[in-house]
PDB file of C-alpha atoms in Angstrom:
ATOM      1  CA  MET V 203      90.786 147.146  86.617  1.00  0.00           C
ATOM      2  CA  GLY V 204      88.089 144.535  87.111  1.00  0.00           C
ATOM      3  CA  ALA V 205      84.484 145.553  86.970  1.00  0.00           C
ATOM      4  CA  GLY V 206      82.364 145.327  90.146  1.00  0.00           C
ATOM      5  CA  ARG V 207      78.883 143.788  90.468  1.00  0.00           C
ATOM      6  CA  GLY V 208      77.291 147.132  90.851  1.00  0.00           C
ATOM      7  CA  ASN V 209      76.842 147.588  87.115  1.00  0.00           C
ATOM      8  CA  THR V 210      73.464 146.506  85.635  1.00  0.00           C
ATOM      9  CA  TYR V 211      74.814 144.344  82.863  1.00  0.00           C
ATOM     10  CA  ASP V 212      71.454 142.666  82.289  1.00  0.00           C
ATOM     11  CA  ASP V 213      70.022 146.031  81.050  1.00  0.00           C
ATOM     12  CA  ARG V 214      72.968 146.500  78.667  1.00  0.00           C
ATOM     13  CA  GLY V 215      72.612 143.034  77.087  1.00  0.00           C
ATOM     14  CA  PHE V 216      75.136 141.015  79.196  1.00  0.00           C
ATOM     15  CA  ASP V 217      74.459 137.320  79.049  1.00  0.00           C
ATOM     16  CA  GLN V 218      74.516 136.065  82.674  1.00  0.00           C
ATOM     17  CA  SER V 219      74.127 132.413  81.547  1.00  0.00           C
ATOM     18  CA  LEU V 220      77.910 132.204  80.803  1.00  0.00           C
ATOM     19  CA  SER V 221      78.831 133.377  84.323  1.00  0.00           C
ATOM     20  CA  LEU V 222      76.311 131.054  85.999  1.00  0.00           C
ATOM     21  CA  GLY V 223      77.450 128.092  83.805  1.00  0.00           C
ATOM     22  CA  LEU V 224      81.092 128.820  84.700  1.00  0.00           C
ATOM     23  CA  ILE V 225      80.302 128.905  88.423  1.00  0.00           C
ATOM     24  CA  LEU V 226      78.281 125.655  88.323  1.00  0.00           C
ATOM     25  CA  MET V 227      81.046 123.932  86.173  1.00  0.00           C
ATOM     26  CA  GLN V 228      83.669 124.900  88.623  1.00  0.00           C
ATOM     27  CA  ILE V 229      81.716 123.729  91.614  1.00  0.00           C
ATOM     28  CA  ILE V 230      81.086 120.348  89.954  1.00  0.00           C
ATOM     29  CA  LEU V 231      84.803 120.093  89.040  1.00  0.00           C
ATOM     30  CA  SER V 232      85.781 120.936  92.599  1.00  0.00           C
ATOM     31  CA  LEU V 233      83.703 117.952  93.787  1.00  0.00           C
ATOM     32  CA  ILE V 234      85.352 115.604  91.228  1.00  0.00           C
ATOM     33  CA  CYS V 235      88.769 116.798  92.292  1.00  0.00           C
ATOM     34  CA  LEU V 236      87.821 116.189  95.978  1.00  0.00           C
ATOM     35  CA  ALA V 237      86.565 112.790  95.147  1.00  0.00           C
ATOM     36  CA  ASN V 238      89.740 111.948  93.315  1.00  0.00           C
ATOM     37  CA  PHE V 239      91.745 113.270  96.276  1.00  0.00           C
ATOM     38  CA  ALA V 240      89.771 111.023  98.622  1.00  0.00           C
ATOM     39  CA  ILE V 241      90.593 108.025  96.365  1.00  0.00           C
ATOM     40  CA  CYS V 242      94.314 108.908  96.799  1.00  0.00           C
ATOM     41  CA  ILE V 243      93.870 109.019 100.596  1.00  0.00           C
ATOM     42  CA  TRP V 244      92.183 105.668 100.407  1.00  0.00           C
ATOM     43  CA  ILE V 245      94.993 104.170  98.427  1.00  0.00           C
ATOM     44  CA  ARG V 246      97.649 105.652 100.743  1.00  0.00           C
ATOM     45  CA  PHE V 247      95.972 104.312 103.840  1.00  0.00           C
ATOM     46  CA  ASP V 248      94.502 101.033 102.583  1.00  0.00           C
ATOM     47  CA  LEU V 249      95.552  98.683 105.332  1.00  0.00           C
ATOM     48  CA  ASP V 250      96.509  95.699 103.137  1.00  0.00           C
ATOM     49  CA  PHE V 251      98.544  97.826 100.585  1.00  0.00           C
ATOM     50  CA  TRP V 252     100.050  99.836 103.336  1.00  0.00           C
ATOM     51  CA  GLU V 253     101.506  96.796 104.989  1.00  0.00           C
ATOM     52  CA  TRP V 254     102.816  95.439 101.644  1.00  0.00           C
ATOM     53  CA  VAL V 255     104.519  98.722 100.790  1.00  0.00           C
ATOM     54  CA  VAL V 256     106.156  98.965 104.140  1.00  0.00           C
ATOM     55  CA  GLU V 257     107.282  95.412 104.410  1.00  0.00           C
ATOM     56  CA  ILE V 258     108.702  95.036 100.914  1.00  0.00           C
ATOM     57  CA  GLY V 259     110.093  98.598 100.896  1.00  0.00           C
ATOM     58  CA  TRP V 260     108.530  99.602  97.551  1.00  0.00           C
ATOM     59  CA  TYR V 261     107.236 103.174  97.842  1.00  0.00           C
ATOM     60  CA  THR V 262     107.242 104.171  94.131  1.00  0.00           C
ATOM     61  CA  TYR V 263     103.460 103.854  93.582  1.00  0.00           C
ATOM     62  CA  TRP V 264     102.818 106.027  96.657  1.00  0.00           C
ATOM     63  CA  ASN V 265     105.343 108.614  95.388  1.00  0.00           C
ATOM     64  CA  VAL V 266     103.907 108.962  91.892  1.00  0.00           C
ATOM     65  CA  MET V 267     100.370 109.044  93.487  1.00  0.00           C
ATOM     66  CA  TYR V 268     101.339 111.980  95.528  1.00  0.00           C
ATOM     67  CA  VAL V 269     101.697 113.999  92.283  1.00  0.00           C
ATOM     68  CA  VAL V 270      98.155 113.313  91.443  1.00  0.00           C
ATOM     69  CA  MET V 271      96.998 113.953  94.980  1.00  0.00           C
ATOM     70  CA  ILE V 272      98.722 117.324  95.203  1.00  0.00           C
ATOM     71  CA  ALA V 273      97.471 118.367  91.703  1.00  0.00           C
ATOM     72  CA  MET V 274      93.742 117.533  92.729  1.00  0.00           C
ATOM     73  CA  LEU V 275      94.181 119.552  95.957  1.00  0.00           C
ATOM     74  CA  LEU V 276      95.672 122.564  94.161  1.00  0.00           C
ATOM     75  CA  LYS V 277      93.080 122.291  91.427  1.00  0.00           C
ATOM     76  CA  THR V 278      90.270 122.571  94.065  1.00  0.00           C
ATOM     77  CA  PHE V 279      91.736 125.810  95.444  1.00  0.00           C
ATOM     78  CA  LEU V 280      92.178 127.159  91.962  1.00  0.00           C
ATOM     79  CA  LEU V 281      88.493 126.324  91.091  1.00  0.00           C
ATOM     80  CA  GLY V 282      87.424 128.064  94.176  1.00  0.00           C
ATOM     81  CA  LEU V 283      89.358 131.183  93.190  1.00  0.00           C
ATOM     82  CA  GLY V 284      87.675 130.876  89.798  1.00  0.00           C
ATOM     83  CA  VAL V 285      84.366 130.939  91.351  1.00  0.00           C
ATOM     84  CA  TRP V 286      85.106 134.128  93.171  1.00  0.00           C
ATOM     85  CA  VAL V 287      86.587 135.771  90.116  1.00  0.00           C
ATOM     86  CA  VAL V 288      83.425 135.028  87.982  1.00  0.00           C
ATOM     87  CA  TYR V 289      81.056 135.862  90.759  1.00  0.00           C
ATOM     88  CA  GLU V 290      82.657 139.249  91.488  1.00  0.00           C
ATOM     89  CA  GLU V 291      83.401 139.801  87.744  1.00  0.00           C
ATOM     90  CA  ARG V 292      87.061 140.589  88.364  1.00  0.00           C
ATOM     91  CA  THR V 293      88.232 140.594  84.892  1.00  0.00           C
ATOM     92  CA  SER V 294      91.794 141.647  85.886  1.00  0.00           C
ATOM     93  CA  PHE V 295      92.333 138.199  87.440  1.00  0.00           C
ATOM     94  CA  VAL V 296      91.387 136.325  84.313  1.00  0.00           C
ATOM     95  CA  PRO V 297      94.909 136.177  82.891  1.00  0.00           C
ATOM     96  CA  VAL V 298      96.182 134.879  86.185  1.00  0.00           C
ATOM     97  CA  LEU V 299      93.622 132.135  86.212  1.00  0.00           C
ATOM     98  CA  CYS V 300      94.454 131.203  82.575  1.00  0.00           C
ATOM     99  CA  ILE V 301      98.215 130.952  83.342  1.00  0.00           C
ATOM    100  CA  LEU V 302      97.540 128.767  86.528  1.00  0.00           C
ATOM    101  CA  HIS V 303      95.255 126.477  84.584  1.00  0.00           C
ATOM    102  CA  VAL V 304      97.956 125.931  81.960  1.00  0.00           C
ATOM    103  CA  LEU V 305     100.447 125.044  84.695  1.00  0.00           C
ATOM    104  CA  MET V 306      97.823 122.731  86.232  1.00  0.00           C
ATOM    105  CA  PHE V 307      97.231 121.091  82.927  1.00  0.00           C
ATOM    106  CA  VAL V 308     100.964 120.205  82.853  1.00  0.00           C
ATOM    107  CA  LEU V 309     100.893 118.971  86.386  1.00  0.00           C
ATOM    108  CA  HIS V 310      97.791 116.755  85.880  1.00  0.00           C
ATOM    109  CA  LEU V 311      99.365 115.330  82.647  1.00  0.00           C
ATOM    110  CA  VAL V 312     102.658 114.492  84.389  1.00  0.00           C
ATOM    111  CA  GLY V 313     100.766 112.797  87.222  1.00  0.00           C
ATOM    112  CA  ALA V 314      98.731 110.716  84.770  1.00  0.00           C
ATOM    113  CA  VAL V 315     101.891 109.706  82.916  1.00  0.00           C
ATOM    114  CA  LEU V 316     103.798 108.764  86.102  1.00  0.00           C
ATOM    115  CA  VAL V 317     100.954 106.788  87.600  1.00  0.00           C
ATOM    116  CA  CYS V 318     100.555 104.796  84.379  1.00  0.00           C
ATOM    117  CA  LEU V 319     104.366 104.173  84.117  1.00  0.00           C
ATOM    118  CA  TYR V 320     104.371 102.672  87.558  1.00  0.00           C
ATOM    119  CA  GLY V 321     100.811 101.203  87.860  1.00  0.00           C
ATOM    120  CA  VAL V 322      99.960  99.069  84.822  1.00  0.00           C
ATOM    121  CA  GLU V 323     100.841  95.589  83.878  1.00  0.00           C
ATOM    122  CA  GLU V 324     102.359  96.396  80.590  1.00  0.00           C
ATOM    123  CA  SER V 325     104.940  98.796  81.980  1.00  0.00           C
ATOM    124  CA  GLN V 326     108.422  97.418  81.976  1.00  0.00           C
ATOM    125  CA  LEU V 327     109.497 100.098  84.575  1.00  0.00           C
ATOM    126  CA  VAL V 328     107.196  98.813  87.310  1.00  0.00           C
ATOM    127  CA  LYS V 329     107.871  95.198  86.487  1.00  0.00           C
ATOM    128  CA  SER V 330     111.622  95.783  86.593  1.00  0.00           C
ATOM    129  CA  GLU V 331     111.407  97.429  89.987  1.00  0.00           C
ATOM    130  CA  LEU V 332     109.065  94.722  91.362  1.00  0.00           C
ATOM    131  CA  HIS V 333     111.263  91.969  89.912  1.00  0.00           C
ATOM    132  CA  ASP V 334     114.232  93.011  92.069  1.00  0.00           C
ATOM    133  CA  VAL V 335     111.939  93.584  95.156  1.00  0.00           C
ATOM    134  CA  PHE V 336     110.354  90.075  94.964  1.00  0.00           C
ATOM    135  CA  LEU V 337     113.455  88.275  93.950  1.00  0.00           C
ATOM    136  CA  SER V 338     115.127  89.740  97.062  1.00  0.00           C
ATOM    137  CA  LEU V 339     112.339  88.351  99.172  1.00  0.00           C
ATOM    138  CA  VAL V 340     112.694  84.894  97.627  1.00  0.00           C
ATOM    139  CA  TYR V 341     116.427  84.939  98.347  1.00  0.00           C
ATOM    140  CA  ARG V 342     115.732  85.938 101.965  1.00  0.00           C
ATOM    141  CA  TRP V 343     112.913  83.294 102.377  1.00  0.00           C
ATOM    142  CA  ASP V 344     114.730  80.985 104.833  1.00  0.00           C
ATOM    143  CA  GLU V 345     116.608  83.452 106.913  1.00  0.00           C
ATOM    144  CA  ASP V 346     114.318  86.388 107.198  1.00  0.00           C
ATOM    145  CA  PRO V 347     110.858  85.554 108.751  1.00  0.00           C
ATOM    146  CA  ARG V 348     109.465  88.931 107.856  1.00  0.00           C
ATOM    147  CA  ALA V 349     110.341  88.472 104.140  1.00  0.00           C
ATOM    148  CA  SER V 350     108.814  85.040 104.014  1.00  0.00           C
ATOM    149  CA  ARG V 351     105.695  86.195 105.895  1.00  0.00           C
ATOM    150  CA  ILE V 352     104.854  89.191 103.599  1.00  0.00           C
ATOM    151  CA  LEU V 353     105.738  87.178 100.541  1.00  0.00           C
ATOM    152  CA  ARG V 354     103.297  84.461 101.600  1.00  0.00           C
ATOM    153  CA  ILE V 355     100.567  87.025 102.168  1.00  0.00           C
ATOM    154  CA  ILE V 356     101.010  88.779  98.790  1.00  0.00           C
ATOM    155  CA  GLN V 357     101.285  85.442  96.980  1.00  0.00           C
ATOM    156  CA  GLU V 358      98.061  84.209  98.524  1.00  0.00           C
ATOM    157  CA  TYR V 359      96.128  87.477  98.248  1.00  0.00           C
ATOM    158  CA  VAL V 360      97.130  88.451  94.627  1.00  0.00           C
ATOM    159  CA  GLY V 361      97.563  84.868  93.274  1.00  0.00           C
ATOM    160  CA  CYS V 362     101.172  84.892  92.219  1.00  0.00           C
ATOM    161  CA  CYS V 363     104.447  83.078  92.835  1.00  0.00           C
ATOM    162  CA  GLY V 364     107.931  84.499  93.349  1.00  0.00           C
ATOM    163  CA  ALA V 365     109.057  87.291  91.079  1.00  0.00           C
ATOM    164  CA  THR V 366     108.425  85.511  87.733  1.00  0.00           C
ATOM    165  CA  GLY V 367     107.115  82.098  88.882  1.00  0.00           C
ATOM    166  CA  GLY V 368     107.954  78.951  90.836  1.00  0.00           C
ATOM    167  CA  GLY V 369     111.316  78.718  89.038  1.00  0.00           C
ATOM    168  CA  ASP V 370     112.605  81.585  91.197  1.00  0.00           C
ATOM    169  CA  TYR V 371     112.464  79.227  94.137  1.00  0.00           C
ATOM    170  CA  LEU V 372     113.890  76.259  92.271  1.00  0.00           C
ATOM    171  CA  GLY V 373     116.655  78.370  90.897  1.00  0.00           C
ATOM    172  CA  VAL V 374     118.044  78.973  94.465  1.00  0.00           C
ATOM    173  CA  PHE V 375     117.148  75.412  95.629  1.00  0.00           C
ATOM    174  CA  LYS V 376     114.214  76.321  97.785  1.00  0.00           C
ATOM    175  CA  GLU V 377     110.791  74.456  97.982  1.00  0.00           C
ATOM    176  CA  ILE V 378     108.001  76.100  96.256  1.00  0.00           C
ATOM    177  CA  PRO V 379     105.578  77.333  99.037  1.00  0.00           C
ATOM    178  CA  THR V 380     101.969  76.238  99.190  1.00  0.00           C
ATOM    179  CA  GLU V 381     100.890  79.860  98.772  1.00  0.00           C
ATOM    180  CA  CYS V 382     102.096  79.541  95.161  1.00  0.00           C
ATOM    181  CA  ARG V 383      99.322  77.195  94.384  1.00  0.00           C
ATOM    182  CA  HIS V 384      95.603  77.652  93.854  1.00  0.00           C
ATOM    183  CA  PRO V 385      93.769  76.742  97.145  1.00  0.00           C
ATOM    184  CA  VAL V 386      91.163  74.612  95.312  1.00  0.00           C
ATOM    185  CA  THR V 387      92.845  73.146  92.230  1.00  0.00           C
ATOM    186  CA  GLY V 388      96.395  72.953  93.665  1.00  0.00           C
ATOM    187  CA  ASN V 389      97.861  74.253  90.441  1.00  0.00           C
ATOM    188  CA  GLU V 390     100.744  76.688  90.542  1.00  0.00           C
ATOM    189  CA  TRP V 391      99.780  80.317  89.809  1.00  0.00           C
ATOM    190  CA  ASP V 392     100.453  81.217  86.225  1.00  0.00           C
ATOM    191  CA  ASP V 393     101.982  84.650  86.903  1.00  0.00           C
ATOM    192  CA  GLY V 394     104.907  85.968  88.980  1.00  0.00           C
ATOM    193  CA  CYS V 395     104.241  88.661  91.565  1.00  0.00           C
ATOM    194  CA  GLU V 396     105.960  91.342  89.562  1.00  0.00           C
ATOM    195  CA  GLN V 397     103.277  91.033  86.894  1.00  0.00           C
ATOM    196  CA  ALA V 398     100.356  90.065  89.130  1.00  0.00           C
ATOM    197  CA  LEU V 399     100.872  93.062  91.574  1.00  0.00           C
ATOM    198  CA  ALA V 400     101.146  95.482  88.692  1.00  0.00           C
ATOM    199  CA  TRP V 401      97.846  94.062  87.334  1.00  0.00           C
ATOM    200  CA  TRP V 402      96.346  94.299  90.819  1.00  0.00           C
ATOM    201  CA  LEU V 403      97.165  98.006  90.868  1.00  0.00           C
ATOM    202  CA  GLU V 404      95.484  98.766  87.438  1.00  0.00           C
ATOM    203  CA  PRO V 405      92.015  99.657  88.742  1.00  0.00           C
ATOM    204  CA  TRP V 406      93.491 102.341  90.914  1.00  0.00           C
ATOM    205  CA  THR V 407      95.809 103.491  88.173  1.00  0.00           C
ATOM    206  CA  VAL V 408      93.019 103.708  85.526  1.00  0.00           C
ATOM    207  CA  THR V 409      90.829 105.712  87.933  1.00  0.00           C
ATOM    208  CA  LEU V 410      93.534 108.146  88.863  1.00  0.00           C
ATOM    209  CA  ALA V 411      94.819 108.566  85.253  1.00  0.00           C
ATOM    210  CA  GLY V 412      91.330 108.872  83.769  1.00  0.00           C
ATOM    211  CA  PHE V 413      90.355 111.612  86.188  1.00  0.00           C
ATOM    212  CA  SER V 414      93.665 113.455  85.611  1.00  0.00           C
ATOM    213  CA  CYS V 415      93.234 113.363  81.752  1.00  0.00           C
ATOM    214  CA  PHE V 416      89.568 114.519  82.161  1.00  0.00           C
ATOM    215  CA  ILE V 417      90.738 117.480  84.342  1.00  0.00           C
ATOM    216  CA  CYS V 418      93.365 118.263  81.769  1.00  0.00           C
ATOM    217  CA  LEU V 419      90.564 118.542  79.124  1.00  0.00           C
ATOM    218  CA  THR V 420      88.477 120.916  81.477  1.00  0.00           C
ATOM    219  CA  ASP V 421      91.611 123.161  81.891  1.00  0.00           C
ATOM    220  CA  VAL V 422      91.491 123.910  78.183  1.00  0.00           C
ATOM    221  CA  ILE V 423      87.671 124.535  78.247  1.00  0.00           C
ATOM    222  CA  LEU V 424      87.932 126.779  81.256  1.00  0.00           C
ATOM    223  CA  VAL V 425      90.673 128.911  79.735  1.00  0.00           C
ATOM    224  CA  TYR V 426      88.492 129.376  76.663  1.00  0.00           C
ATOM    225  CA  LEU V 427      85.436 130.282  78.801  1.00  0.00           C
ATOM    226  CA  TYR V 428      87.450 132.608  81.017  1.00  0.00           C
ATOM    227  CA  LEU V 429      88.675 134.578  77.985  1.00  0.00           C
ATOM    228  CA  ARG V 430      85.190 134.652  76.464  1.00  0.00           C
ATOM    229  CA  LEU V 431      83.697 136.036  79.736  1.00  0.00           C
ATOM    230  CA  ARG V 432      86.391 138.676  79.835  1.00  0.00           C
ATOM    231  CA  ARG V 433      85.707 139.815  76.319  1.00  0.00           C
ATOM    232  CA  GLN V 434      81.997 140.052  77.101  1.00  0.00           C
ATOM    233  CA  LEU V 435      82.589 142.087  80.280  1.00  0.00           C
ATOM    234  CA  ASN V 436      85.169 144.407  78.688  1.00  0.00           C
ATOM    235  CA  SER V 437      82.707 145.130  75.846  1.00  0.00           C
ATOM    236  CA  LEU V 438      80.367 146.579  78.349  1.00  0.00           C
ATOM    237  CA  LEU V 439      82.925 149.069  79.701  1.00  0.00           C
TER     238      LEU V 439
END
């Protein structure tokens, strides 16, 4: 059974600094998780990106981001539970906390990997998906006003042309649109939208993946500190 706070551990040589450090660490980590969750909400409801996703029908980045979002929310609740366990010195709950943190380690790692697979320029997976998406928009340029409209917006905003370049338009006997050119120099953009959009997503991706990897590291540290605290408390029984 867990020990209650009624015992005077200070008089028996118990080091309260570990408990206080654990509580403070978990509070700080909770704020970090909530900040990362807020970033996910911002990405999900960013008006420009929202319109692009809906109009081109590419929901993959949102879907992999949900893994990171859910992991951060679950971790916040878990850290809150950890604060209660440490404050109340409920040693019997420590094994449960350790198991949950191991599971969260896996979930955070999966989220980081998935968001990198579908949110960095070097990923062939995301470029392959976006290639089909943007090539379809090029093919529908003349007969689908919505397709041409959203493609114009993305090309002008991101600075790209077609799926792989202006050759996508020439290959199907279409005129290269003005949005494919730099507004000042008039030169055609160097990159296709499959690569440019993946590059445009990278700041979000790096932030989400970086936070997720950092939280993975803290899972390992917390498990060690939980077990150390449990040993100290049990030694006083």
